[in-house]
Amino acid sequence: GAGVSQTPSNKVTEKGKYVELRCDPISGHTALYWYRQSLGQGPEFLIYFQGTGAADDSGLPNDRFFAVRPEGSVSTLKIQRTERGDSAVYLCASSLHQGRDTEAFFGQGTRLTVV
Amino acid sequence: QQPVQSPQAVILREGEDAVINCSSSKALYSVHWYRQKHGEAPVFLMILLKGGEQKGHEKISASFNEKKQQSSLYLTASQLSYSGTYFCGTEDHGDYKLSFGAGTTVTVRA
């Protein structure tokens, strides 16, 4: 596709349930990032992948959060035992390669609401 | 460490100028600027690198003062399309990971 695609665009789930959020990066982009954005705040770093491996997962808030990118393209962010505090917009971004001089392209996000 | 942006919000008339500031308490390797319109994805504007190199759009300008650990984004002769929330993302560990500020909301009125 032309841009970063995230599905679903909206997800409402009950407290305690498991959810998966999907990110399809721009074709050929090796670096992939997950961010979380709460209302009125900037994106908060969660994890980033270079290829298939998680290069830095220091932003994941706790062990209920996990992300994979098994083939170096599509990534899935998994949240177990969801809590109301997990409600936010989850943004995915990709860039051609890892590097500070490389722009990242963001998807439109998945709005997660935990009720 | 999240950078601090100022002002929180600014209202402009078309054609007016504005400056958005981004400050960090740590030495910075790079500063990235994005604009986000309501309900949309953040869109890349500019990268400023330690050492003075810049990469971005011709109509957007920015500065990076490494000693002061600050960056400023300059909106010149603002247009209605400049409205949105501007975020700076700073890299302070040399690990390519960005910490974003809380944003500056810019409203341009006709």
XYZ file of C-alpha atoms in Angstrom:
225
model
C 0.000 0.000 0.000
C 0.901 3.645 -0.289
C 1.054 4.343 3.421
C 1.142 2.724 6.839
C -2.082 0.847 7.424
C -3.456 0.047 10.878
C -6.401 -2.170 11.683
C -8.866 -1.957 13.213
C -9.340 1.802 13.229
C -11.471 1.510 16.367
C -11.677 -1.212 18.980
C -13.933 -1.321 21.993
C -13.249 -4.115 24.455
C -14.243 -5.092 27.941
C -11.847 -4.842 30.842
C -9.855 -8.040 31.183
C -10.097 -9.067 27.524
C -7.227 -9.669 25.095
C -6.743 -7.484 22.013
C -4.498 -7.491 18.968
C -3.685 -4.398 16.943
C -2.187 -4.771 13.486
C 0.229 -2.581 11.576
C 1.121 -2.896 7.887
C 4.189 -0.729 7.215
C 5.203 0.810 3.927
C 6.689 -1.861 1.697
C 10.463 -2.062 2.042
C 10.634 -0.198 5.336
C 12.814 -2.119 7.751
C 12.196 -0.061 10.887
C 8.802 -0.157 12.595
C 7.702 1.740 15.697
C 4.720 1.534 18.044
C 3.572 4.583 20.003
C 0.646 5.271 22.303
C -1.084 8.646 22.305
C -3.443 9.793 25.020
C -5.792 12.748 24.568
C -3.914 16.037 24.527
C -0.506 14.372 24.653
C 2.268 13.585 22.231
C 3.016 10.049 21.089
C 4.678 7.909 23.768
C 7.260 5.377 22.585
C 6.465 1.706 23.206
C 8.721 -0.472 21.067
C 10.638 -0.514 17.832
C 11.716 -3.245 15.442
C 14.603 -3.366 13.047
C 13.676 -6.216 10.735
C 12.153 -9.058 12.714
C 13.764 -8.322 16.048
C 12.671 -5.911 18.740
C 15.577 -3.495 18.919
C 14.161 -1.603 21.887
C 11.094 -2.547 23.943
C 11.846 -0.295 26.888
C 8.626 1.699 26.423
C 6.254 -1.218 26.963
C 4.485 -0.330 30.231
C 4.346 -3.851 31.672
C 4.305 -7.520 30.734
C 0.685 -7.353 29.553
C 2.004 -5.692 26.402
C 3.825 -7.640 23.730
C 4.593 -7.062 20.059
C 5.828 -9.256 17.238
C 7.001 -8.834 13.680
C 7.694 -12.410 12.579
C 8.513 -11.819 8.918
C 9.942 -8.331 9.127
C 6.866 -6.672 7.666
C 3.477 -6.734 9.427
C 3.562 -6.203 13.181
C 0.999 -7.030 15.842
C 0.745 -5.342 19.218
C -0.882 -7.630 21.762
C -2.415 -6.505 25.034
C -3.516 -9.047 27.628
C -5.968 -8.475 30.484
C -6.822 -5.001 29.255
C -7.394 -2.231 31.771
C -9.308 1.040 31.433
C -5.979 2.890 31.578
C -4.940 1.202 28.326
C -7.494 3.304 26.451
C -5.624 5.472 23.943
C -4.788 5.774 20.272
C -2.071 3.308 19.310
C 0.075 4.626 16.469
C 2.401 2.680 14.249
C 5.166 4.263 12.166
C 7.710 2.906 9.728
C 10.898 4.239 8.186
C 13.122 3.069 5.393
C 15.866 2.130 7.809
C 16.986 2.766 11.323
C 18.647 6.137 11.608
C 18.251 9.565 13.111
C 18.187 11.230 9.673
C 15.282 9.140 8.440
C 11.706 10.354 8.514
C 9.041 8.114 9.955
C 5.633 7.702 8.347
C 2.734 7.251 10.740
C -0.473 5.321 10.311
C -3.801 6.788 11.376
C -3.841 4.720 14.509
C -6.154 2.343 16.323
C -8.379 3.969 18.911
C -8.670 1.464 21.757
C -11.411 1.944 24.321
C -11.548 -0.368 27.325
C -14.915 -0.292 29.087
C 12.749 12.433 29.140
C 9.872 14.280 27.476
C 10.814 17.654 25.892
C 8.876 20.769 26.853
C 7.076 22.680 24.139
C 5.918 26.286 24.250
C 3.525 27.856 23.780
C 0.769 25.298 24.384
C -1.444 27.048 21.855
C -1.324 29.958 19.448
C -3.949 31.667 17.310
C -2.863 33.436 14.139
C -4.424 35.299 11.284
C -3.416 34.271 7.798
C -0.083 35.798 6.882
C 1.178 36.144 10.456
C 4.287 34.456 11.805
C 4.790 32.245 14.838
C 7.588 30.403 16.609
C 7.228 27.101 18.431
C 9.925 26.136 20.905
C 11.097 22.743 22.100
C 13.462 22.357 25.055
C 15.148 19.358 26.573
C 17.062 18.857 29.803
C 19.439 16.474 28.019
C 21.967 16.731 25.215
C 20.252 15.990 21.925
C 21.320 13.946 18.929
C 18.412 14.963 16.724
C 15.080 16.795 16.753
C 12.142 15.763 14.601
C 9.081 17.938 13.953
C 5.638 16.616 13.035
C 2.221 18.172 12.485
C -0.993 16.367 13.328
C -4.465 17.436 12.300
C -7.425 16.295 14.352
C -8.130 12.608 13.841
C -5.240 12.167 11.418
C -1.752 10.683 11.519
C 1.222 12.875 12.420
C 2.969 14.122 9.263
C 6.712 14.647 9.015
C 7.975 18.224 8.686
C 11.656 18.452 9.539
C 14.667 16.705 11.003
C 17.512 18.622 12.587
C 20.713 16.795 13.366
C 23.536 17.445 15.752
C 26.153 19.197 13.684
C 23.753 21.414 11.782
C 22.369 19.253 9.011
C 18.666 19.730 8.256
C 16.211 17.753 6.231
C 12.650 18.779 5.535
C 10.196 20.853 3.565
C 11.305 24.039 1.844
C 8.504 26.151 3.287
C 9.162 25.126 6.877
C 12.221 26.363 8.704
C 13.676 25.432 12.033
C 16.736 25.906 14.154
C 18.620 23.662 16.553
C 20.764 25.115 19.312
C 22.773 22.159 20.553
C 24.339 24.019 23.457
C 20.978 25.138 24.794
C 19.351 21.791 23.932
C 16.586 23.663 22.157
C 14.891 23.695 18.788
C 12.489 26.216 17.296
C 10.068 25.805 14.402
C 9.231 28.911 12.409
C 5.848 29.336 10.761
C 6.203 32.171 8.279
C 3.338 33.863 6.445
C 0.946 31.295 7.892
C -1.767 29.727 5.775
C -5.029 28.115 6.836
C -3.445 24.718 6.110
C -0.868 25.311 8.859
C -3.532 24.695 11.506
C -2.902 21.601 13.590
C -0.898 20.374 16.543
C 2.870 20.497 16.192
C 5.022 17.981 18.027
C 8.741 17.891 18.491
C 10.401 14.539 19.006
C 13.846 14.475 20.559
C 16.521 11.814 20.520
C 18.681 12.118 23.618
C 20.366 8.742 23.980
C 21.765 8.175 20.534
C 19.427 5.204 20.177
C 17.111 6.546 17.439
C 14.186 6.523 19.892
C 12.104 9.703 20.005
C 10.437 11.292 23.018
C 7.637 13.641 21.993
C 6.491 16.827 23.643
C 2.869 17.466 24.556
C 2.339 19.529 21.414
C 1.535 23.092 20.374
C -1.889 23.678 18.882
C -1.849 26.241 16.080
C -5.056 27.775 14.782
C -4.845 29.951 11.679
C -7.906 32.078 10.947
C -8.843 33.882 7.769
